[in-house]
Short mmCIF file of C-alpha atoms in Angstrom, two decimals:
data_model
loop_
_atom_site.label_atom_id
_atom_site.label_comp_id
_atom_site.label_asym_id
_atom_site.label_seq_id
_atom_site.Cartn_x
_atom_site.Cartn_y
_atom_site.Cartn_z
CA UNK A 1 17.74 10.08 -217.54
CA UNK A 2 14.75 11.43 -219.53
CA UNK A 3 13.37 9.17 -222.26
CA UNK A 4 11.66 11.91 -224.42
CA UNK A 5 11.98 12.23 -227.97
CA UNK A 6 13.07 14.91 -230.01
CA UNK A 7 9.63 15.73 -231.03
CA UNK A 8 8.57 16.18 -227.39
CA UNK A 9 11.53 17.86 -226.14
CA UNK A 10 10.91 20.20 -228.86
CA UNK A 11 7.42 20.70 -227.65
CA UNK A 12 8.54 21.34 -224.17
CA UNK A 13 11.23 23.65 -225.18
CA UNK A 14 8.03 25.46 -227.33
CA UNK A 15 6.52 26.00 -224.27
CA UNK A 16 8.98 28.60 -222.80
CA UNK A 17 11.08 30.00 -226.09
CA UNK A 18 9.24 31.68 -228.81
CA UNK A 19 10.97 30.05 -232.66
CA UNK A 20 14.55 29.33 -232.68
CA UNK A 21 13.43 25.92 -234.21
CA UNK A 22 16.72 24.48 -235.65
CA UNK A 23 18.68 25.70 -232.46
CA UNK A 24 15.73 23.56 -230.30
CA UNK A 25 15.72 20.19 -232.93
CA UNK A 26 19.72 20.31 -232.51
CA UNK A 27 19.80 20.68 -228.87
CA UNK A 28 16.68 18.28 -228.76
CA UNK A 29 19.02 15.21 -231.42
CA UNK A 30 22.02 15.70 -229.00
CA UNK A 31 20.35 14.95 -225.48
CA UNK A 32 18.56 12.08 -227.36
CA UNK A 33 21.77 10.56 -228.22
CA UNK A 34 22.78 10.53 -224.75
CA UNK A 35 19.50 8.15 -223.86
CA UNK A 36 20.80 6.27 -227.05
CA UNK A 37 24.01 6.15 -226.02
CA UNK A 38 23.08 4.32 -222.31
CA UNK A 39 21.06 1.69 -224.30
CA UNK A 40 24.18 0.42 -226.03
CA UNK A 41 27.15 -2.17 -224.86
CA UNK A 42 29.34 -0.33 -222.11
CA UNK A 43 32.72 -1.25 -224.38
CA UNK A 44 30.86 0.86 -227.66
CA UNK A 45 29.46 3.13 -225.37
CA UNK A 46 32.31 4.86 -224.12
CA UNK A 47 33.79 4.98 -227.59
CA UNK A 48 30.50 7.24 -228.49
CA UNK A 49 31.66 11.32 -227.72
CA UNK A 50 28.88 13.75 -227.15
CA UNK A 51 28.55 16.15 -230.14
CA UNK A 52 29.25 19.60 -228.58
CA UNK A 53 27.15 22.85 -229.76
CA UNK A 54 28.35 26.48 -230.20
CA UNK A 55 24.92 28.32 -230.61
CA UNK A 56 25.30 32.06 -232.26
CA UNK A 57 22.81 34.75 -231.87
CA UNK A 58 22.30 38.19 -230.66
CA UNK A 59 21.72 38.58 -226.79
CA UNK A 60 18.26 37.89 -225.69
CA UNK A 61 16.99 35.77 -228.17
CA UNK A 62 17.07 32.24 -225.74
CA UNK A 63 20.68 30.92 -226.39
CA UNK A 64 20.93 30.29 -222.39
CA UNK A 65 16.95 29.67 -221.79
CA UNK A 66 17.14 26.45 -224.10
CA UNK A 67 20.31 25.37 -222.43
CA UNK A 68 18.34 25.79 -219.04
CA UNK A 69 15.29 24.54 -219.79
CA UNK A 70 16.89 21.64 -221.89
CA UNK A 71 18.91 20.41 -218.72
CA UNK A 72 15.50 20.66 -216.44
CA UNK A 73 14.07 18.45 -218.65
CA UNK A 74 16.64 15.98 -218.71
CA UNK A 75 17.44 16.40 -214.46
CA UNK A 76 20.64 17.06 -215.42
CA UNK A 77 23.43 18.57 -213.51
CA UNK A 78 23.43 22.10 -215.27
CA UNK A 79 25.56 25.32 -214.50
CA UNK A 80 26.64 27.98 -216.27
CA UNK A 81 29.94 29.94 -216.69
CA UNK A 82 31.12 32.76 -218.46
CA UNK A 83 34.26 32.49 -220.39
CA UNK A 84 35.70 35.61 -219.74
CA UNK A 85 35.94 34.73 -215.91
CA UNK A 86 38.34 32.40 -216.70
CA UNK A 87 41.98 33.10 -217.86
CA UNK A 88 45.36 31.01 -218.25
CA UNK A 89 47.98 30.76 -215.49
CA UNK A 90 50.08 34.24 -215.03
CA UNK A 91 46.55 36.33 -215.32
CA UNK A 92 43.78 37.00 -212.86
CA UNK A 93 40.91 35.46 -213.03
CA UNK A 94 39.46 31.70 -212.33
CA UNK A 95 40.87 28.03 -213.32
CA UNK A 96 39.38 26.64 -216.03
CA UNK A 97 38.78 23.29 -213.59
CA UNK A 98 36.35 24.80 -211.52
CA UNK A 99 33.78 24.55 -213.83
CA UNK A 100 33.84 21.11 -213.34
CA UNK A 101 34.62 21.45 -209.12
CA UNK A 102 31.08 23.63 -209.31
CA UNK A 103 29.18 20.91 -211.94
CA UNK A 104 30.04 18.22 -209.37
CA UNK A 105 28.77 20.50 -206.30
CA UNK A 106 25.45 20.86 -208.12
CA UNK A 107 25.39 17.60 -208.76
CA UNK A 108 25.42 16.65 -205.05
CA UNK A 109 22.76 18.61 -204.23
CA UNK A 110 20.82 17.36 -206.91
CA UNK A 111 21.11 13.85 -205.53
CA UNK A 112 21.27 14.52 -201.97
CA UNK A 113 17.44 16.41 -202.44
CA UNK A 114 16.04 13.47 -204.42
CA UNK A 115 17.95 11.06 -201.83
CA UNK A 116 16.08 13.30 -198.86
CA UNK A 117 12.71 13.35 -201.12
CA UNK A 118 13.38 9.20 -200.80
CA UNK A 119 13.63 8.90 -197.21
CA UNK A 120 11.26 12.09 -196.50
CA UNK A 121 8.43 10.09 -195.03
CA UNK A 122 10.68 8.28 -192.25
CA UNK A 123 12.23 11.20 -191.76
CA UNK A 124 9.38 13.15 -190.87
CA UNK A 125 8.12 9.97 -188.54
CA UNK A 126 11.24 10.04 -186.44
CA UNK A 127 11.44 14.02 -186.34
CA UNK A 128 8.03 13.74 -184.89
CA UNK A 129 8.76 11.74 -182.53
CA UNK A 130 11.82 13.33 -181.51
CA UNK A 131 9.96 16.72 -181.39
CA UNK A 132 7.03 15.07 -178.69
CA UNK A 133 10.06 14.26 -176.71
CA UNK A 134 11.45 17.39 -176.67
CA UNK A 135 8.07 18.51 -176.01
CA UNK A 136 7.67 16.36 -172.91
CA UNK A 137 11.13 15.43 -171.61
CA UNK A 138 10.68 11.97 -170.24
CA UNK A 139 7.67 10.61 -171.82
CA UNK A 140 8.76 8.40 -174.33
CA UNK A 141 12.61 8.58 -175.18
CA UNK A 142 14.01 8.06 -178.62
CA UNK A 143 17.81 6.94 -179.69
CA UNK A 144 19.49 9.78 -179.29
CA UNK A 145 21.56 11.18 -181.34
CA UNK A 146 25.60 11.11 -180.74
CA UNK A 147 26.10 14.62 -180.21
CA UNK A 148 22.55 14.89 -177.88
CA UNK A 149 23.38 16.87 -174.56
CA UNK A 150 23.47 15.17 -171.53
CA UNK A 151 20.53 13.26 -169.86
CA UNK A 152 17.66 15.64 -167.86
CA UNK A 153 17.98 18.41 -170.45
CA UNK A 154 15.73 16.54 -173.39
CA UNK A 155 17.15 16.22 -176.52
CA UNK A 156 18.07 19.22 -178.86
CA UNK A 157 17.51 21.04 -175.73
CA UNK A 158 14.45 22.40 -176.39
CA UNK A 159 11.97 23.65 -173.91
CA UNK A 160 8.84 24.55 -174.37
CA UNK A 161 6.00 26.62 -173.18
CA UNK A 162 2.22 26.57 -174.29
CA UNK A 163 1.47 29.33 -172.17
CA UNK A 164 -2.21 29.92 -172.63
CA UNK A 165 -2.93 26.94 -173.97
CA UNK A 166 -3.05 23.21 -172.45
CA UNK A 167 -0.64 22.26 -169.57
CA UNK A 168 1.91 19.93 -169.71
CA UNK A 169 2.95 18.32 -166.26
CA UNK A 170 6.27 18.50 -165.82
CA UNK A 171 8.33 15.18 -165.33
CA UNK A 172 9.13 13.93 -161.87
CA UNK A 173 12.56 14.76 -160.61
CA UNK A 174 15.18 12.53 -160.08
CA UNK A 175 14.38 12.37 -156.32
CA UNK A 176 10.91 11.60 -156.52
CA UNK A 177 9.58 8.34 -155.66
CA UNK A 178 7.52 7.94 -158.49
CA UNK A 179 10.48 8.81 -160.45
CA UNK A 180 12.36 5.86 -158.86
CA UNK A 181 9.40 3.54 -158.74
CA UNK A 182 7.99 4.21 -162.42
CA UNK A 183 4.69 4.18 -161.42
CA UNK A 184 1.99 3.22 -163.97
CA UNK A 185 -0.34 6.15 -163.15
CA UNK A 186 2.41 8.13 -164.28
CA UNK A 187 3.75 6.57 -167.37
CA UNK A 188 0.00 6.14 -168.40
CA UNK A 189 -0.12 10.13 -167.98
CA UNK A 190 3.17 11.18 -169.75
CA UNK A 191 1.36 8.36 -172.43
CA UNK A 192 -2.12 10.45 -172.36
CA UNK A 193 -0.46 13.81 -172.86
CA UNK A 194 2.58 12.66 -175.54
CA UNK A 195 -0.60 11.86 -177.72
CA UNK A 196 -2.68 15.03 -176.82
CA UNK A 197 0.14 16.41 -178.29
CA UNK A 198 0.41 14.62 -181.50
CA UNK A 199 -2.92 15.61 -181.74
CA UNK A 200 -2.42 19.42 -181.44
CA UNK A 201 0.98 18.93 -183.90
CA UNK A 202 -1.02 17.27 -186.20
CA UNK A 203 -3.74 20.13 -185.96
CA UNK A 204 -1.50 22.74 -186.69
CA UNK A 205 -2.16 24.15 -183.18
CA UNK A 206 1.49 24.62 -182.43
CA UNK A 207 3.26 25.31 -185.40
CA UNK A 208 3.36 29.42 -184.30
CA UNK A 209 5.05 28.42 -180.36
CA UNK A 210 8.29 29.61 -180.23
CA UNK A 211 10.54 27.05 -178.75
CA UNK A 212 14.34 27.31 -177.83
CA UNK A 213 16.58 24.99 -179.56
CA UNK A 214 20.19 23.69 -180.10
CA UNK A 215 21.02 23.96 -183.60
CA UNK A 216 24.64 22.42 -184.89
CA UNK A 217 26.83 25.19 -186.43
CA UNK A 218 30.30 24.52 -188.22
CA UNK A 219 33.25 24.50 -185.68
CA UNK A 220 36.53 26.04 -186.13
CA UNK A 221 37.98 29.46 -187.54
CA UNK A 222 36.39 30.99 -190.93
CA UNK A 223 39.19 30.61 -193.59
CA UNK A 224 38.37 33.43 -196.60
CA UNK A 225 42.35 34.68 -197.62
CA UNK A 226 42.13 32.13 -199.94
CA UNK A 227 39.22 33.38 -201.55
CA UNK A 228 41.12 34.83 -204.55
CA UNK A 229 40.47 33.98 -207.83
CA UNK A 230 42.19 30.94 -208.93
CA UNK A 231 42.08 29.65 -205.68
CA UNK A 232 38.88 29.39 -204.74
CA UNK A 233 39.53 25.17 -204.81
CA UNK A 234 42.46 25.95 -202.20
CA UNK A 235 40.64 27.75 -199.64
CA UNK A 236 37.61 24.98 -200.29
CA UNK A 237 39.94 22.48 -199.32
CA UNK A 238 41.39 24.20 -195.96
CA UNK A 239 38.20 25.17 -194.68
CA UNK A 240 36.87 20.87 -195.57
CA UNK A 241 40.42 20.09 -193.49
CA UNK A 242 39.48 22.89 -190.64
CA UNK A 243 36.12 21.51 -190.35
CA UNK A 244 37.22 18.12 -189.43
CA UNK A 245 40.13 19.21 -187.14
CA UNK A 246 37.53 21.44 -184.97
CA UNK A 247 34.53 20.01 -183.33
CA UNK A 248 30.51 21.55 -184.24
CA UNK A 249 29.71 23.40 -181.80
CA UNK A 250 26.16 23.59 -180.80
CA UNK A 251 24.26 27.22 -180.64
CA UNK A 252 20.69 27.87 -178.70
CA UNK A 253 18.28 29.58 -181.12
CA UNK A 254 14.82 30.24 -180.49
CA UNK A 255 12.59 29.12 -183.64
CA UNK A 256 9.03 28.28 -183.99
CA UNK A 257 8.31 24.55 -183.52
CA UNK A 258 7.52 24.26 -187.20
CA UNK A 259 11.23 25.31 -187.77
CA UNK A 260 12.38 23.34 -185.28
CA UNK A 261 10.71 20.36 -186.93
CA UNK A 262 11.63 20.96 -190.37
CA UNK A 263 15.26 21.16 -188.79
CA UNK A 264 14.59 17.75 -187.38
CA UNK A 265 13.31 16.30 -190.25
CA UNK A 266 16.58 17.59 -192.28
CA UNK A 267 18.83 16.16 -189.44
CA UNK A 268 17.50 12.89 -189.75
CA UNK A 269 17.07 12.51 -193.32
CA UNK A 270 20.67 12.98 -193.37
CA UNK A 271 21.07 10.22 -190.88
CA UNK A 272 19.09 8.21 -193.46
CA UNK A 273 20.94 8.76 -196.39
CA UNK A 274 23.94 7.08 -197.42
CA UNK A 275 26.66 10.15 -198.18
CA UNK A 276 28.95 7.55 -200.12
CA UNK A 277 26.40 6.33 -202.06
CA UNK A 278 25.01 10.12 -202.81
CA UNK A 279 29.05 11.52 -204.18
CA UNK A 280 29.09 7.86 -206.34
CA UNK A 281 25.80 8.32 -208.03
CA UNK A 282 26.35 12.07 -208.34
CA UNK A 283 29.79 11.69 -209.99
CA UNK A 284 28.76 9.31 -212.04
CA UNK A 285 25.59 11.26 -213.47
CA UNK A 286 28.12 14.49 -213.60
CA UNK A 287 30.14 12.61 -215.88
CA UNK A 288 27.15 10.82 -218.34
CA UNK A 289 24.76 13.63 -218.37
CA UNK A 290 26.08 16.70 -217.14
CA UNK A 291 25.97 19.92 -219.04
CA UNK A 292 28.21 22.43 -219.09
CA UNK A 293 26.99 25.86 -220.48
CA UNK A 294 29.96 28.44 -222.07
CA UNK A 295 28.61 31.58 -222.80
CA UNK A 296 30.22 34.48 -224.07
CA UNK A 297 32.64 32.12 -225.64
CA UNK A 298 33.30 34.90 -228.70
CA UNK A 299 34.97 37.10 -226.22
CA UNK A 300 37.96 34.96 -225.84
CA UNK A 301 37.84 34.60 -229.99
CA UNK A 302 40.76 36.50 -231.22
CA UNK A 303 39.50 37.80 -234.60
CA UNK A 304 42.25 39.87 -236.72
CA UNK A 305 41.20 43.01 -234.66
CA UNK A 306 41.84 41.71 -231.18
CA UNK A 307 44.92 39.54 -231.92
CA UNK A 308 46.79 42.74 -229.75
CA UNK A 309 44.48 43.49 -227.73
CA UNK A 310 44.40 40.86 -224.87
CA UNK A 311 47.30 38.15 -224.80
CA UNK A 312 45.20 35.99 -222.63
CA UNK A 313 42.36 35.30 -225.06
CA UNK A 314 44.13 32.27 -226.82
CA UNK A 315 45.40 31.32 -223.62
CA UNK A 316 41.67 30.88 -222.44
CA UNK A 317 41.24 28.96 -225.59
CA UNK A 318 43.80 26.28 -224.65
CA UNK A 319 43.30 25.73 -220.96
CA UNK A 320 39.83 25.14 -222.07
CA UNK A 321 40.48 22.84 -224.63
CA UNK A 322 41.66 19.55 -222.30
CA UNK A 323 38.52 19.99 -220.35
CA UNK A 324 35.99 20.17 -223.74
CA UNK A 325 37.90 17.00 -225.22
CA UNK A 326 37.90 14.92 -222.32
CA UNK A 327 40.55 15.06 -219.04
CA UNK A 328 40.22 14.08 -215.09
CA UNK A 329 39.21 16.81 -212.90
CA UNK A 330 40.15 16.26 -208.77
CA UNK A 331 37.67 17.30 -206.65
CA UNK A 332 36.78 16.97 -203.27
CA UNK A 333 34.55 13.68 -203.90
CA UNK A 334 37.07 12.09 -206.14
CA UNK A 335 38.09 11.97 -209.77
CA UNK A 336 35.77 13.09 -212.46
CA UNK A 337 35.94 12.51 -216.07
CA UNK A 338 34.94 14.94 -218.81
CA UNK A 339 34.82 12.80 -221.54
CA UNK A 340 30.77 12.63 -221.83
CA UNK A 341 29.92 16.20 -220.37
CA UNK A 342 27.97 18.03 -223.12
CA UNK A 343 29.42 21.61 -223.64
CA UNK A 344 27.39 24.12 -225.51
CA UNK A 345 28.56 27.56 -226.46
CA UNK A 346 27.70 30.32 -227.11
CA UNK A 347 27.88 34.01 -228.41
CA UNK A 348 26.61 36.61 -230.32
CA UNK A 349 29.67 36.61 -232.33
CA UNK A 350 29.44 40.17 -233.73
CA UNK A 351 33.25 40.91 -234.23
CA UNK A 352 34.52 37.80 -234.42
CA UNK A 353 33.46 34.16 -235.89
CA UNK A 354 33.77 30.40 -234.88
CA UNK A 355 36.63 29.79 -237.39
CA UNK A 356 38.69 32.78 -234.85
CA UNK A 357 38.84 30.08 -232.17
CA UNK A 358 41.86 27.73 -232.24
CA UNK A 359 41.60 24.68 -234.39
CA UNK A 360 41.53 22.23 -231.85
CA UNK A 361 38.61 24.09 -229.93
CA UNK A 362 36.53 24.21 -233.12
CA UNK A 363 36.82 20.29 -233.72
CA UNK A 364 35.54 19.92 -230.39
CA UNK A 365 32.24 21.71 -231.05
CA UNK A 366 31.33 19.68 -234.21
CA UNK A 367 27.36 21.19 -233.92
CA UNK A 368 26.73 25.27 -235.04
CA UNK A 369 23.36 26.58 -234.76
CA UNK A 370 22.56 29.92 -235.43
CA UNK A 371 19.64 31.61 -233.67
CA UNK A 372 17.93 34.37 -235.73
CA UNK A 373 17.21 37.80 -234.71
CA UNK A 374 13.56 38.85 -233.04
CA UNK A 375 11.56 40.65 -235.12
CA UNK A 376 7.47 42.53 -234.06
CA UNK A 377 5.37 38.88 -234.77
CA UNK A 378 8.37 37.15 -231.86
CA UNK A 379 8.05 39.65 -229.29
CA UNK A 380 3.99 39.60 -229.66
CA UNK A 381 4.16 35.48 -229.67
CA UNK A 382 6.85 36.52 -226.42
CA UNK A 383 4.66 38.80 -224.68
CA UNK A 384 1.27 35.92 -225.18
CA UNK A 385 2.38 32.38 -225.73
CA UNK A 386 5.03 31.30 -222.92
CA UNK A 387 3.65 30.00 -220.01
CA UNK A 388 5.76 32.17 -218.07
CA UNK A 389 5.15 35.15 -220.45
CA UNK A 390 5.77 38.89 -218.81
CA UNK A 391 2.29 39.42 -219.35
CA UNK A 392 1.09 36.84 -217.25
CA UNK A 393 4.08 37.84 -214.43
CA UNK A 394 2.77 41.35 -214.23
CA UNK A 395 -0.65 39.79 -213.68
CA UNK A 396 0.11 37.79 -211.13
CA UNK A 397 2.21 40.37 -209.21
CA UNK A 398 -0.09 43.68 -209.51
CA UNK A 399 -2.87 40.97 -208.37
CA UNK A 400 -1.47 40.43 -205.07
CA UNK A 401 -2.21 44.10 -204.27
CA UNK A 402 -5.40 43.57 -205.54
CA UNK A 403 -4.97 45.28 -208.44
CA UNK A 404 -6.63 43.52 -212.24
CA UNK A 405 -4.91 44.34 -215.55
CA UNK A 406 -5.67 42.97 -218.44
CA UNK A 407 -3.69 43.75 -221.99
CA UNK A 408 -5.58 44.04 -224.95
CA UNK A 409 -4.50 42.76 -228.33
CA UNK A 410 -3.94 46.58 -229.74
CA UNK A 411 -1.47 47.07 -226.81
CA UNK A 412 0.59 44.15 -226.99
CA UNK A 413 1.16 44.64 -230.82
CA UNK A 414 2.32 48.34 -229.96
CA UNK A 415 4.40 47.08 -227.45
CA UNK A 416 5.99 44.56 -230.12
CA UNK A 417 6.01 47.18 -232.67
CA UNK A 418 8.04 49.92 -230.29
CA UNK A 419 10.08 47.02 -229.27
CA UNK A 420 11.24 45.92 -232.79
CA UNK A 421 12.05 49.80 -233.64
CA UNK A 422 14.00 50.52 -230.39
CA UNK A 423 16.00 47.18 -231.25
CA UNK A 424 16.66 48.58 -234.71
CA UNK A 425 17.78 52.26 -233.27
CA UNK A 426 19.46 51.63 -230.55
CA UNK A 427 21.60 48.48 -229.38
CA UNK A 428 19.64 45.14 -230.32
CA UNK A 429 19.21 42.91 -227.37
CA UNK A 430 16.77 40.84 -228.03
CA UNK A 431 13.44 39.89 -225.96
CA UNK A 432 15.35 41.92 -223.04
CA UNK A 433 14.11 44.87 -224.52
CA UNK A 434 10.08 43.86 -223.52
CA UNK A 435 11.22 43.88 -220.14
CA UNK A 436 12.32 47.64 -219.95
CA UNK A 437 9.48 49.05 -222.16
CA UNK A 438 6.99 46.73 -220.22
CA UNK A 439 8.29 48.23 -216.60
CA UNK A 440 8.41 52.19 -217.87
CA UNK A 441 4.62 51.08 -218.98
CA UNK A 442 3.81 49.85 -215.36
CA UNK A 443 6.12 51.77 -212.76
CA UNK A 444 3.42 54.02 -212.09
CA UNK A 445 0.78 51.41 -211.63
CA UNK A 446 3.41 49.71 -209.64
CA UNK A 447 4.04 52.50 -207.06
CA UNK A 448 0.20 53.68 -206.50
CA UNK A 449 -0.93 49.62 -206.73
CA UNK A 450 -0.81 49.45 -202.52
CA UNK A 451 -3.64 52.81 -202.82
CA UNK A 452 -5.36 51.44 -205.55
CA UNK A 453 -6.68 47.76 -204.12
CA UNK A 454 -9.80 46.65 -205.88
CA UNK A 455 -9.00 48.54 -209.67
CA UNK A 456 -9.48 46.88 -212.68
CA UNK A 457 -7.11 48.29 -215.58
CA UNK A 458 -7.08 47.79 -219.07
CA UNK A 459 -3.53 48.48 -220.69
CA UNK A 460 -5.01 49.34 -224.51
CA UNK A 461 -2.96 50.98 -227.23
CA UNK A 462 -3.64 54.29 -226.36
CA UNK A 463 -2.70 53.49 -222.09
CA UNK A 464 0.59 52.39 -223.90
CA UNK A 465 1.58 55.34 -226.44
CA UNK A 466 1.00 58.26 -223.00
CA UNK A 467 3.18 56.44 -220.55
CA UNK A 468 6.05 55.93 -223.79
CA UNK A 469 5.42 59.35 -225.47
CA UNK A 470 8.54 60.92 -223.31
CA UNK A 471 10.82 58.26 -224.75
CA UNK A 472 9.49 57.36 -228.25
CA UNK A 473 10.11 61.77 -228.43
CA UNK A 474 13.10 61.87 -227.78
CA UNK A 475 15.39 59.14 -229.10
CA UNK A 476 18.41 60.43 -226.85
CA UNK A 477 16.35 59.80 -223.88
CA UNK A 478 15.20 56.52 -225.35
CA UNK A 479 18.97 54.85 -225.00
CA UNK A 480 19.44 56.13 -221.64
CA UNK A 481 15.94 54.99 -220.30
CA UNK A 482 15.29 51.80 -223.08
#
């Protein structure tokens, strides 16, 4: 678990989302308290609840981007769901549970890739090895594995040909006599050759041979009826239970030996790893530092207005509420607990308010931030402070034709400007609204970039107000094209 403080969570969080600041300080307090809460006695700290978060805002003003960007800080299992996908029992749409199934999923891959980053290097020893003997069948055999073909055909089955480049001899058959005998002179060649081609591997001399290869593929019928919603668990489970009645079947590919090694070093990094020991530690960091995203969450708020409108809202409410206060969740690698997740909500909460939810659900999300509305000085500090700011993305991507833009100061502020009074005219969504304006600036740049390799552009203020004259004209045109 991450060890920053508030302060320089805060600062990381700076990096990507422009202001927000009391949204970012309560987000940063809450995943402190979860380092707190691991330094303290195991019979106080499971007494210790995280303090839940409904965030309110307008769209695109970085409800979900802190939420991301919080749990990549922290390496935490992240995901998130909408709360209008889910429903109670009698209407379509998902179980509330599977939130949790897909948390723990995530989860497992999130150990199993730091497991395989772990074991990488001895992984990538034995795949070598394994690769020279498919190279050159007989030279120096390695354990193989249990579902290797039979003996004679090398392992994986692979075969290969460097056709215009350095010949391999062939080993002897099975009736030769220096097959039989085991001659020195030629175990002391296969020797001389198995490391004139560790040499060329090494050299990146083969990396663009095609080779054939037997890949494993997942035996047994494909099960998808059960893919309905609210039973996506179901048909999880029958295709787990199919997959262990039927056999893997093995399937000749052809691949480049740099596939063909990266599929070796996969295959033995999972022979490496211990799977138990991956589904323990991944349950159990699930459970203490997982983090569960709800957005949309004002959707299934039945305000005065909607009471009528959808009988399932409420019913949404109190499926959800057992999972947000703390239940057991069966999945596929066991029981998990949601006592410790950390749920944050969110929503722009136009026509409804917190106090709409339930009773019971509001407890549960003790924490209310409310994110402010982007004005012209946020979407300039948008378009030049982020390191991942739109102006640097269009950069980078119009320079892989060869094409160099560069945006003055006088443009960006127009952009801002136009950006702040399409907001105000037209339906307000938030820092969304640079990436429209930004790409009806640039879609003819865009198309002719291939024809235009070598061109250095400046976007200035006057570049910007031609290509938005059409739209800033016409304001009907503006919502359809804004």
């Amino acid at each position: 678990m991450s060890n920053l403080t508030p302060r320089e969570i805060v600062s990381e969080l700076d990096k990507y989302i422009v202001g927000q600041n009391a949204a970012k300080r309560m987000v940063a307090v809450a995943m402190r308290n979860r380092w707190r809460r691991q330094q303290l006695d195991p019979a106080l700290r499971d007494e210790i609840a995280p303090k839940n978060i409904i965030m309110m805002g307008p769209t695109g003003v970085g409800k979900t981007e802190i939420a991301r960007r919080l749990a990549r800080l922290s390496a935490s299992p992240f995901i998130k769901v909408e709360a209008t996908k889910f429903t109670e029992v009698g209407y379509v749409g998902r179980d509330v549970e599977s939130m949790v199934r897909d948390l723990m999923e995530i989860g497992i891959a999130l150990v199993r890739a730091e497991e395989n980053e772990k074991v990488r290097v001895k992984a990538e020893a034995r795949a070598e090895e394994r690769l020279l003997d498919l190279l050159l069948p007989g030279g120096s055999p390695q354990p193989a594995p249990q579902s290797a073909p039979q003996s004679g055909q090398g392992m994986g089955g692979l075969t290969f040909d460097l056709s215009g480049g350095q010949a391999i001899p062939q080993p002897p058959a099975r009736g030769d006599a220096s097959y039989t005998t085991g001659s020195a002179p030629a175990s002391d060649s296969r020797s001389s050759t198995r490391e004139k081609l560790r040499t060329l591997w090494h050299g990146g001399h083969l990396d663009e041979r095609e080779v054939d290869m037997e890949v494993e593929e997942s035996g047994g019928p494909q099960v998808g009826m059960l893919s309905m919603p609210g039973l996506e668990d179901v048909g999880s489970q029958v295709r787990d239970m199919f997959s262990k009645v039927f056999p893997s079947r093995r399937k000749r590919r052809r691949m480049k030996v740099r596939d063909a090694f990266n599929l070796l070093t996969q295959e033995e990094a999972d022979r490496l790893i211990d799977h138990d020991r991956v589904s323990d530690l991944a349950r159990e960091r699930v459970e203490q530092t997982g983090i569960i995203f709800i957005d949309e969450i004002d959707k299934i708020a039945s305000g005065a207005a909607q009471k009528s409108s959808d009988v399932s809202r409420e019913g949404v409410q109190r499926d959800l509420l057992p999972i947000v206060e703390g239940s057991v969740v069966n999945t596929k690698y066991g029981m998990v607990r949601t006592d410790h997740i950390l749920f944050i909500a969110a929503g722009a909460f136009h026509f409804s308010k917190p106090s709409d939810l339930i009773p019971e659900l509001q407890g549960r999300f003790p924490l209310r931030a409310e994110l402010s509305a982007l004005g012209k000085d946020d979407f300039l500090r948008i378009l030049t402070e982020p390191h991942n700011a739109l102006t640097r993305q269009y950069t980078a991507l119009l320079e892989t034709e060869g094409v160099h833009i560069e945006f003055t100061g006088d443009a960006l502020r127009e952009i801002a400007a136009f950006a702040e009074e399409t907001n105000a005219q037209t339906e307000n969504i938030g820092a969304r609204r640079l990436y429209t304006i930004l790409e009806k600036i640039l879609a003819d740049l865009s198309f002719e970039a291939p024809d235009r390799s070598g061109d250095r552009v400046t976007v200035d203020s006057d570049y910007v107000r031609a290509h938005l004259a059409d739209v800033r004209a016409n304001k009907d045109l503006s919502r359809y094209i804004l």
